[in-house]
Coordinates of C-alpha atoms in Angstrom, one line a residue:
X186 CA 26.6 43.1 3.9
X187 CA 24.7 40.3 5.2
X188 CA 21.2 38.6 3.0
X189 CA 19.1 36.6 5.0
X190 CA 18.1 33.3 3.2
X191 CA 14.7 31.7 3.9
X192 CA 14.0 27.9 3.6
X193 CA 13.1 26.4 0.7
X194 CA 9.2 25.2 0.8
X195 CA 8.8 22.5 -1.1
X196 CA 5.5 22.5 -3.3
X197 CA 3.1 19.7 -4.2
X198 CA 1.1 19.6 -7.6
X199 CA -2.2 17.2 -6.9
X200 CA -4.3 16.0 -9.5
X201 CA -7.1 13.7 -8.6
X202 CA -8.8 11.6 -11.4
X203 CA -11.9 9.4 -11.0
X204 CA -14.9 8.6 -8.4
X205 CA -15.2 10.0 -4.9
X206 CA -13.8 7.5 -3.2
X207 CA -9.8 8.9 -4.7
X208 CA -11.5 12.3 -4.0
X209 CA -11.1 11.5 -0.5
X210 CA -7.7 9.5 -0.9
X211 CA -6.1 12.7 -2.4
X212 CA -7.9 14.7 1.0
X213 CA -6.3 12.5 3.4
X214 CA -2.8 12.9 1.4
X215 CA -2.8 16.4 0.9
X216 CA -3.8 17.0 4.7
X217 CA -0.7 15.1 5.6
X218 CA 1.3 16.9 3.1
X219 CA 0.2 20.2 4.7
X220 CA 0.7 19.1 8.1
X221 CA 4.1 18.1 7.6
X222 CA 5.0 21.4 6.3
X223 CA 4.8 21.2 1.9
X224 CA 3.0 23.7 0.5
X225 CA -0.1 22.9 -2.3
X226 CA 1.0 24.5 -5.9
X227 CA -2.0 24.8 -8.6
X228 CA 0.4 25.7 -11.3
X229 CA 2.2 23.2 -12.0
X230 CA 4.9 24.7 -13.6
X231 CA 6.4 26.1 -9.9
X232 CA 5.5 23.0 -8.0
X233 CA 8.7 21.0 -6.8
X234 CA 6.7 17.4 -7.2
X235 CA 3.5 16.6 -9.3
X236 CA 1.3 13.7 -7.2
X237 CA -1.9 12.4 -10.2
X238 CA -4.0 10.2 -8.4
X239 CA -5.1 7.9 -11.3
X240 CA -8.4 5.9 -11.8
X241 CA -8.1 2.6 -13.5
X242 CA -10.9 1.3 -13.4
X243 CA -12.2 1.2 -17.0
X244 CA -10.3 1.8 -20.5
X245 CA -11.5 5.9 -20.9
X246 CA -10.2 6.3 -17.6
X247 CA -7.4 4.7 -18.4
X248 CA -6.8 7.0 -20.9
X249 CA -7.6 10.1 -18.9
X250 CA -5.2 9.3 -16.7
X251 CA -2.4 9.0 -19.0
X252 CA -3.5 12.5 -20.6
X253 CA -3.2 13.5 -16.9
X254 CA 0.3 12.5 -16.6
X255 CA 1.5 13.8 -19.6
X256 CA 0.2 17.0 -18.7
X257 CA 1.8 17.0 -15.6
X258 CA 5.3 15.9 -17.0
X259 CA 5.4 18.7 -19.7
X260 CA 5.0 21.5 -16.9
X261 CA 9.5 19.7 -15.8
X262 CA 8.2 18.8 -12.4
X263 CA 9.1 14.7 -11.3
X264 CA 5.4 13.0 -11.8
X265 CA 4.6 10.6 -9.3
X266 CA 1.9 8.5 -10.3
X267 CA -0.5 7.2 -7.6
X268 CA -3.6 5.6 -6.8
X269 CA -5.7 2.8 -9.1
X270 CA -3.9 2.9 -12.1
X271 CA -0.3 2.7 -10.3
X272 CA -1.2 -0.8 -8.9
X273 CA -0.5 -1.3 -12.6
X274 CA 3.4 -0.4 -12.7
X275 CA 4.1 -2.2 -15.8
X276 CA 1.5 -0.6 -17.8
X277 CA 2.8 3.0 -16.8
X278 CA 6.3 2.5 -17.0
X279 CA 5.8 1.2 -20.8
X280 CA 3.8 4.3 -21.7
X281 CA 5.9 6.6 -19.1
X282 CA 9.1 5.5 -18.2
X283 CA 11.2 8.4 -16.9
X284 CA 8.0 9.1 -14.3
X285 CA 9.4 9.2 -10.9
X286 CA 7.5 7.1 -8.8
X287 CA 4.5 4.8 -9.6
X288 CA 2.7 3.5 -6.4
X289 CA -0.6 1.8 -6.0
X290 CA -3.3 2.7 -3.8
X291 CA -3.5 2.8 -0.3
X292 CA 0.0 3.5 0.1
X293 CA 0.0 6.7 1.8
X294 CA 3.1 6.4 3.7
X295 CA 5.1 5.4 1.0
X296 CA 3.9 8.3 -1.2
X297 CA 5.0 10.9 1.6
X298 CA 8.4 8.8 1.8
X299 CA 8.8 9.4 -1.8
X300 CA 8.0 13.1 -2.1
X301 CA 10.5 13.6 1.0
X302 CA 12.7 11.9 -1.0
X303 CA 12.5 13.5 -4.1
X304 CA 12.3 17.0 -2.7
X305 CA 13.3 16.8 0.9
X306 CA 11.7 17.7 4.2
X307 CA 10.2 21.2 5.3
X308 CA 11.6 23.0 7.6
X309 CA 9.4 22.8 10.9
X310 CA 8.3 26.2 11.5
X311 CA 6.2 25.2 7.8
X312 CA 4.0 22.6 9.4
X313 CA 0.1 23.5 9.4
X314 CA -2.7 22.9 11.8
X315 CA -5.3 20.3 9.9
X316 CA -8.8 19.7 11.1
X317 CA -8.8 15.9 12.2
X318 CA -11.1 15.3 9.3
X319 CA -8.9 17.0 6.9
X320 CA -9.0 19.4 3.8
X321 CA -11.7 19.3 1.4
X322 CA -11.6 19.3 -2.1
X323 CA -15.4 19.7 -1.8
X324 CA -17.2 22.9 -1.2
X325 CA -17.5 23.3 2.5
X326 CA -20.7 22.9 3.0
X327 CA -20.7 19.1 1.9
X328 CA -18.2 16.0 2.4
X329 CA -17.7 12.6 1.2
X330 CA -16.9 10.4 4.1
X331 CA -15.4 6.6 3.6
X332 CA -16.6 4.2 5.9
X333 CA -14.6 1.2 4.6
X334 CA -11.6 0.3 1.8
X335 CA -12.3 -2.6 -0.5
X336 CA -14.2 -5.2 -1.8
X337 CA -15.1 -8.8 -0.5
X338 CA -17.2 -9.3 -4.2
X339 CA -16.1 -10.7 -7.1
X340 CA -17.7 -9.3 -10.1
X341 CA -16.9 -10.8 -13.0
X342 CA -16.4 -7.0 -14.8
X343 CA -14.5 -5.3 -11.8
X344 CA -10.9 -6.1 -10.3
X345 CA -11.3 -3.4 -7.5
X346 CA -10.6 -6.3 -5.4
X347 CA -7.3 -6.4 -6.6
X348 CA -6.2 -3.1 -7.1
X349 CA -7.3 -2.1 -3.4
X350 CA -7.8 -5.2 -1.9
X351 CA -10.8 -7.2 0.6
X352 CA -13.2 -5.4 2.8
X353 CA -11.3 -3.1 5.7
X354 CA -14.0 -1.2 7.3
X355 CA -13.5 2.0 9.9
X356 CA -14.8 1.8 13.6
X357 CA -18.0 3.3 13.9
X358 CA -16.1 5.6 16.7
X359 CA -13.4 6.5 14.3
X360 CA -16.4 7.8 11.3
X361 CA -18.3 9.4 14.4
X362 CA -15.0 11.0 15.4
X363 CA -14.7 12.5 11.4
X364 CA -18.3 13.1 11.7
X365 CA -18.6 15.2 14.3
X366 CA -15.6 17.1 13.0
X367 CA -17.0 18.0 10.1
X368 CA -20.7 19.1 11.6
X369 CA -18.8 21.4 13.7
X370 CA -17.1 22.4 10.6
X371 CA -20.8 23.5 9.5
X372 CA -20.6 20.7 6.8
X373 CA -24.3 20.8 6.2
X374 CA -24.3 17.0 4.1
X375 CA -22.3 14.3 4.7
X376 CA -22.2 11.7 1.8
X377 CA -21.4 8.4 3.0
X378 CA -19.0 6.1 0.5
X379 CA -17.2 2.7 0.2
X380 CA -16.8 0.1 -2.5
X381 CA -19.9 -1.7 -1.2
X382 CA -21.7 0.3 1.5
X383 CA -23.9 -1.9 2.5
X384 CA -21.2 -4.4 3.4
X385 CA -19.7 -2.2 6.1
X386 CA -18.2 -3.7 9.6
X387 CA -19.3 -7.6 7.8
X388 CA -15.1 -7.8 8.1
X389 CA -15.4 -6.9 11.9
X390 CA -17.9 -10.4 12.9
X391 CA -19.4 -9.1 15.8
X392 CA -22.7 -7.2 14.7
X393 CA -21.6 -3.9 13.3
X394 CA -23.3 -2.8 10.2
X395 CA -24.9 -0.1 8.4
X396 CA -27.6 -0.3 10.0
X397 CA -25.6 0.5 13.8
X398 CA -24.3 2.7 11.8
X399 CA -26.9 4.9 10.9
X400 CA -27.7 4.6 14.5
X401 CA -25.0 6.6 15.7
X402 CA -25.1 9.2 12.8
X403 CA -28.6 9.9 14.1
X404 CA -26.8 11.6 17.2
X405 CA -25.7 14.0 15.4
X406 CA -26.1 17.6 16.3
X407 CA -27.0 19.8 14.4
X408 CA -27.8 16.6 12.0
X409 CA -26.7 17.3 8.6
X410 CA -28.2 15.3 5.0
X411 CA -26.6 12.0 5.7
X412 CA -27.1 10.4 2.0
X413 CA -25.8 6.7 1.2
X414 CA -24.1 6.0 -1.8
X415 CA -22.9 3.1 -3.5
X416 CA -25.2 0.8 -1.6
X417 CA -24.8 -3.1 -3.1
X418 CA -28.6 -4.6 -3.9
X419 CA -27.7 -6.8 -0.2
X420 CA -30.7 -7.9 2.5
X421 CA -30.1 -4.9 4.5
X422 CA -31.1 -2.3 2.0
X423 CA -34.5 -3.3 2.9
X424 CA -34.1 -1.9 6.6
X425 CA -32.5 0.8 5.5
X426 CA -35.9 2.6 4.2
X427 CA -37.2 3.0 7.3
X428 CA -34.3 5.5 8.3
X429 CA -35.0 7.5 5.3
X430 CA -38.7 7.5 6.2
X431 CA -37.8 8.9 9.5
X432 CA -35.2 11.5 8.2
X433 CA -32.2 10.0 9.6
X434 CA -30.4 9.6 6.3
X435 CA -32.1 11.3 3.1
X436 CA -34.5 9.4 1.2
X437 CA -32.1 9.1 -1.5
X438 CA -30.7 5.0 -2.6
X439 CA -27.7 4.6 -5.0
X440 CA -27.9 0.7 -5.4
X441 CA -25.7 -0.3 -8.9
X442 CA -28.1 -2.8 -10.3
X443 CA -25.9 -3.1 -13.4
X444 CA -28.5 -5.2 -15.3
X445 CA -31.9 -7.0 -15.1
X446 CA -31.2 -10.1 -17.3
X447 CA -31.2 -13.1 -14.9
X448 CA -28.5 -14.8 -17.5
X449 CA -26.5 -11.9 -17.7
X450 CA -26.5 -10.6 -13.9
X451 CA -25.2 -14.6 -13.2
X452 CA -22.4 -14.1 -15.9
X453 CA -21.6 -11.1 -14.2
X454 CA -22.2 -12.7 -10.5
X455 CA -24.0 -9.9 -9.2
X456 CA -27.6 -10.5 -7.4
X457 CA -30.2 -12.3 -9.9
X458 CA -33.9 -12.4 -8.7
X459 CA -34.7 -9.5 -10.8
X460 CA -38.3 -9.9 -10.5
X461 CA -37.9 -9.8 -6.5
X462 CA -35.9 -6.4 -7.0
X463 CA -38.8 -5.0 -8.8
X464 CA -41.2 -6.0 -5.7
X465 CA -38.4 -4.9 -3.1
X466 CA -38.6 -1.3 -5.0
X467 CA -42.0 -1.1 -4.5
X468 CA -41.9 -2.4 -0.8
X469 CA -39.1 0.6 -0.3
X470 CA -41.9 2.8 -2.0
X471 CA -44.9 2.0 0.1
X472 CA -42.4 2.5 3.4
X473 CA -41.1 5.7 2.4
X474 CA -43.5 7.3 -0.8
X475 CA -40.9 9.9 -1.8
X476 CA -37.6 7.6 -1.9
X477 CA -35.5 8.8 -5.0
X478 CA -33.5 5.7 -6.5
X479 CA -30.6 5.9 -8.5
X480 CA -29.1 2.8 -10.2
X481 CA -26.2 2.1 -12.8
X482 CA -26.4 -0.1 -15.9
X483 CA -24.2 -1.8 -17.8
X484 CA -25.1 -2.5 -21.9
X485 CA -23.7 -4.5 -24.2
X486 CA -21.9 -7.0 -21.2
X487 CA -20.1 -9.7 -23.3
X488 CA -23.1 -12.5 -24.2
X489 CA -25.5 -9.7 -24.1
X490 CA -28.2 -11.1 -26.9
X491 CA -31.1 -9.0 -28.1
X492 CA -33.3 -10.5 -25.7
X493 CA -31.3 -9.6 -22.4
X494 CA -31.2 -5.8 -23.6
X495 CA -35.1 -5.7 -23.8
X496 CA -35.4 -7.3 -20.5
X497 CA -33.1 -4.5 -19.2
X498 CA -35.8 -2.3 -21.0
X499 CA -38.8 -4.1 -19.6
X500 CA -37.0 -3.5 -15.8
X501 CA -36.3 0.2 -16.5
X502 CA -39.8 0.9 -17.6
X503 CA -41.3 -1.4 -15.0
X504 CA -39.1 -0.2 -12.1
X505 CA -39.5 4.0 -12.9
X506 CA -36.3 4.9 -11.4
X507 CA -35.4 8.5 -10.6
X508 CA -32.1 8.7 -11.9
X509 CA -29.9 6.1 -14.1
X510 CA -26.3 6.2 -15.2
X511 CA -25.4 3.9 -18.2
X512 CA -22.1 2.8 -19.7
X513 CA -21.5 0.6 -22.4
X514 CA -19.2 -2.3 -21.5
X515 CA -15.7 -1.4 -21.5
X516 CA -13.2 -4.3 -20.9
X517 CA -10.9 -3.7 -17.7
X518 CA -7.0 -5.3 -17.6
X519 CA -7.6 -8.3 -15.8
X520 CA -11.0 -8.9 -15.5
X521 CA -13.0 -12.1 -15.9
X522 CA -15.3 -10.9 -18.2
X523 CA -12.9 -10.6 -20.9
X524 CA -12.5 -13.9 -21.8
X525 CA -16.2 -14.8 -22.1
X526 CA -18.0 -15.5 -25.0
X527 CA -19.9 -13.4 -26.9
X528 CA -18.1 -10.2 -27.5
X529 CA -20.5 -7.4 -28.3
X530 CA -19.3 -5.1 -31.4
X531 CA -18.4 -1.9 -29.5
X532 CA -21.2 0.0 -31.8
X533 CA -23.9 -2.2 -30.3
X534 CA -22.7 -1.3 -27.0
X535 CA -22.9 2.5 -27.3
X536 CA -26.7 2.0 -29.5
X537 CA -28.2 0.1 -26.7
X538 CA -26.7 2.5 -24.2
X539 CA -28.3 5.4 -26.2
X540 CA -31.6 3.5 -26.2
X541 CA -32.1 2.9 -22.6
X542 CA -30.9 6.6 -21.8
X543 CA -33.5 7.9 -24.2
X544 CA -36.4 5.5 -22.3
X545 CA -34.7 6.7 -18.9
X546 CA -34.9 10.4 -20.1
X547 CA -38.6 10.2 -20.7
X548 CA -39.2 8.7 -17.3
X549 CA -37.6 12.0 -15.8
X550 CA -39.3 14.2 -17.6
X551 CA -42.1 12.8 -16.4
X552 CA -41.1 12.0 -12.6
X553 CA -40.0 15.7 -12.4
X554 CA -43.1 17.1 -13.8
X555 CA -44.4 16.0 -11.0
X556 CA -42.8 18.2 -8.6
X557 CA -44.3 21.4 -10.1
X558 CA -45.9 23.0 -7.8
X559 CA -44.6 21.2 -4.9
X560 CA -42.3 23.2 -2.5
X561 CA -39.0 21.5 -1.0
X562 CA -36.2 22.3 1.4
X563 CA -32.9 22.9 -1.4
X564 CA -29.4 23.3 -0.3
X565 CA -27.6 26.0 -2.4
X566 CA -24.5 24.7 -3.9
X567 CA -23.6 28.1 -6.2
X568 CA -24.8 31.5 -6.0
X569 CA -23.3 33.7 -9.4
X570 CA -22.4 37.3 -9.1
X571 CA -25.8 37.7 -10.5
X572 CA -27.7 35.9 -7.6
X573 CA -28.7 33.2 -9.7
X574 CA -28.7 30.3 -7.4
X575 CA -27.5 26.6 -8.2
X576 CA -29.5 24.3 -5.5
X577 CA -30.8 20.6 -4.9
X578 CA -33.3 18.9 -3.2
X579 CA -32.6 15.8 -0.5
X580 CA -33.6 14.2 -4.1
X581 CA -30.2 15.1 -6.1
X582 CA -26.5 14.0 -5.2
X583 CA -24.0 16.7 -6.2
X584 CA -22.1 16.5 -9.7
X585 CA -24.2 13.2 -10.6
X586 CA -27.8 14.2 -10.4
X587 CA -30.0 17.1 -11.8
X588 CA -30.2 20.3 -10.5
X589 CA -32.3 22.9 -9.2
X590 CA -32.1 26.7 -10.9
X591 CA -33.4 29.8 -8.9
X592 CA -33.2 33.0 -10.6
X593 CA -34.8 35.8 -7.8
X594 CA -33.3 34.8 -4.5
X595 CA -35.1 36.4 -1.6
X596 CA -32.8 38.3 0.6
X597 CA -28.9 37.1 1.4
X598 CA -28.1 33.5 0.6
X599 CA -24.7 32.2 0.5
X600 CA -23.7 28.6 -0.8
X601 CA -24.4 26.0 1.9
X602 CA -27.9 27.8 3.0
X603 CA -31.0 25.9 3.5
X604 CA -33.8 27.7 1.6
X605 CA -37.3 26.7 1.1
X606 CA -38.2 26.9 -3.0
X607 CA -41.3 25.8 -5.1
X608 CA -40.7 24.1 -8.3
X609 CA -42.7 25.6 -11.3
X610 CA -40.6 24.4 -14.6
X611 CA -38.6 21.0 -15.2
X612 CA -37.0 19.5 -17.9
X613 CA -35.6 15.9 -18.4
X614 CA -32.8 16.6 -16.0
X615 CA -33.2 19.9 -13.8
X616 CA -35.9 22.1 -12.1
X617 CA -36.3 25.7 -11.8
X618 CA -37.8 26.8 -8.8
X619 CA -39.4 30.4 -6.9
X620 CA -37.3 30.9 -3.6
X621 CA -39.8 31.0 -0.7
X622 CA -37.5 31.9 2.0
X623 CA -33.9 31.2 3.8
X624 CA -34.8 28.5 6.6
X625 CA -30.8 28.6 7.1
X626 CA -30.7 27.1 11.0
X627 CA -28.0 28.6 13.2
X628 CA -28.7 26.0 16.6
X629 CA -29.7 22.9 14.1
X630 CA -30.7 22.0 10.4
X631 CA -34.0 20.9 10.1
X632 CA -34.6 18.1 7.5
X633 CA -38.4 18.7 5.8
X634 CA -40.0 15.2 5.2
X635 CA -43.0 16.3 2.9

């Protein structure tokens, strides 16, 4: 009596750790994975291989990472460690030596060489058909798309410079190519990402920017929310408002400002003029009245006195921004800024960080008061069994900003609608709004300036 025997599949674990930009490193890997035949495996205790794509950036995420791979080595699967942290071999292999592979970022190929190594090739009749701009880890009715890989600056506080290297941008016809593939996808938001944003194609030297850019995502059809993050406080921001103003991208800015202390911002050699950034926001304001800004602080930066931290305080209050992210200094392996002067006791850090969340908080509340009674074009992101919605405004990023809470949908709506809602109750952080009606295009997706 004969038993047929089918090939062994090999399956791949994935963890990915840390900001958007290794959301979309461990998209691109696990579309080639799936291409070349390997299957994806949630549970990690039958998965052949375990891949954590690690975030290094700063000490807790240091820490979650190694939580992560600990985790992934007590399910018995080989753990190959990847991404930001792996550019620091040394530093793994002392806390986790028997891990399999450890292999800094960027190195796609040699992270499919490994796995094929550690658990051998699919058979052929395995491989998958992948869309051209991938999987997404990402509901799919919105997409992170990177536009460039590392960093030309040097701040004093960062070394993303040298775990991933200088500026590489994409072709504007290779991110139109994505692009288009993921509108005909019926990706509905398109979230554009880099180190720097507003340094893209400077590496190139003949003209391409952001700005030519935008110009092309314009073509778009149907045109989806185009929003910019990560957008470095550069010249070109200013020329950037305009689009917003004319709904090309959303009016919607995530410019890290990271302090407002001329003394300070120089120690950490990031822009300095902070009085000039307080009359550029209001130039961006008077060009485009409902621009939402978001910015990122750092408190207690090594020399920090009393005196800096207030003028962070005077900027926050002055500048009214819609949405702020703080995080007490955190010293990163290899940085500059741990040998300067100054060191701020680590309680300081987190006090000041609480102080300037608690002035930011107010400043919501009363920015989003504002928007009671005022009805907006929402994209649903969640709808529970219960038809309570989960939706945000071209004002609100997904995972890092507020949301929007709808509790009596009108009629069928399915995550990745456009619906028309009024707000009628805020808080510091989110809305709740009355559904008007599902504007959900089928031939385009119209983008509602007022």
């Amino acid at each position: 009596m004969s038993t047929s025997t089918h090939p062994h599949i090999p399956r791949i674990g994935v963890v990915s750790l840390g900001c958007p930009k290794n959301l979309v490193d461990s998209q691109r890997l696990i579309s080639a994975l799936l291409a070349m035949g390997y299957k994806l495996e949630n549970d990690f205790k039958d998965a052949d291989v375990v891949l954590v794509n690690t975030c290094g950036f700063i000490e807790p995420a240091v820490e979650e990472s190694f939580d992560a791979i600990y985790d992934a080595q007590s399910q018995g699967a080989p753990v190959v460690v990847m991404g930001c942290l792996g550019a620091q071999k040394d530093k793994v292999l002392a806390q986790y030596p028997d891990v399999a592979a450890v292999i800094g970022p960027g190195r796609r190929a040699t992270v499919l060489r490994t796995v094929e190594e550690l658990v051998g090739k699919p058979p052929a009749m395995a491989r998958q058909s992948v869309p051209s701009s991938g999987v997404l880890l990402t509901p799919p009715h919105y997409s992170y798309l990177k536009i460039a890989e590392g960093c030309r600056h040097h701040c004093s506080f960062c070394i993303i410079p040298d775990l991933r290297g200088s500026l590489r941008s994409r072709s504007i016809a290779n991110i139109m190519a994505e692009a288009r593939d993921l509108v005909a996808r019926n990706v509905r938001e398109i979230m554009i990402i880099a180190q720097d944003s507003s340094d893209y194609g400077a590496d190139f030297k003949d003209g391409t920017n952001l700005l030519k850019l935008c110009d092309a995502l314009a073509t778009l059809q149907p045109h989806p929310w185009i929003r910019l993050h990560y957008v470095y406080p550069s010249k070109i921001v200013d020329d950037l408002i305009p689009y917003m103003r004319d709904g090309v991208i959303v009016p919607y800015l995530d410019v890290p400002l990271q302090h407002a202390s001329p003394r300070i911002l120089k120690l950490m050699k990031r822009p300095g003029n902070i009085e000039h950034t307080l009359e550029r926001i209001n130039a961006w304001r008077e060009i485009c009245p409902d621009i939402s800004i978001r910015s990122n602080f750092i408190t207690g930066f090594p020399g920090e006195t009393d005196q800096d931290f207030n003028e962070l305080l005077d900027f926050v209050q002055k500048a009214r921004l819609d949405r702020v992210g703080t995080f007490p200094y955190s010293d990163v392996e290899g940085a500059q800024a741990n040998d300067f002067e100054g060191a701020v006791p680590e309680e300081i850090r987190q006090e000041r960080a609480q102080i300037l969340m608690e002035l930011q908080e107010q400043i919501s509340k009363e920015k989003l008061q504002q928007r009671i009674g005022h009805t907006y074009d929402m994209i649903v992101d969640h709808v529970s069994e219960e038809g309570v919605m989960v939706a945000r405004t071209k004002y609100e990023a997904p995972d890092i900003d507020g949301i929007v809470n709808i509790y009596e949908p009108q009629g069928d709506v399915h995550e990745g609608d456009i619906i028309r809602a009024t707000v009628i109750e805020s808080t510091a952080h989110d809305m709740t709004a009355v559904m008007e009606e599902n504007i959900t295009p089928r031939t385009h997706i119209p983008f509602k300036m007022g």
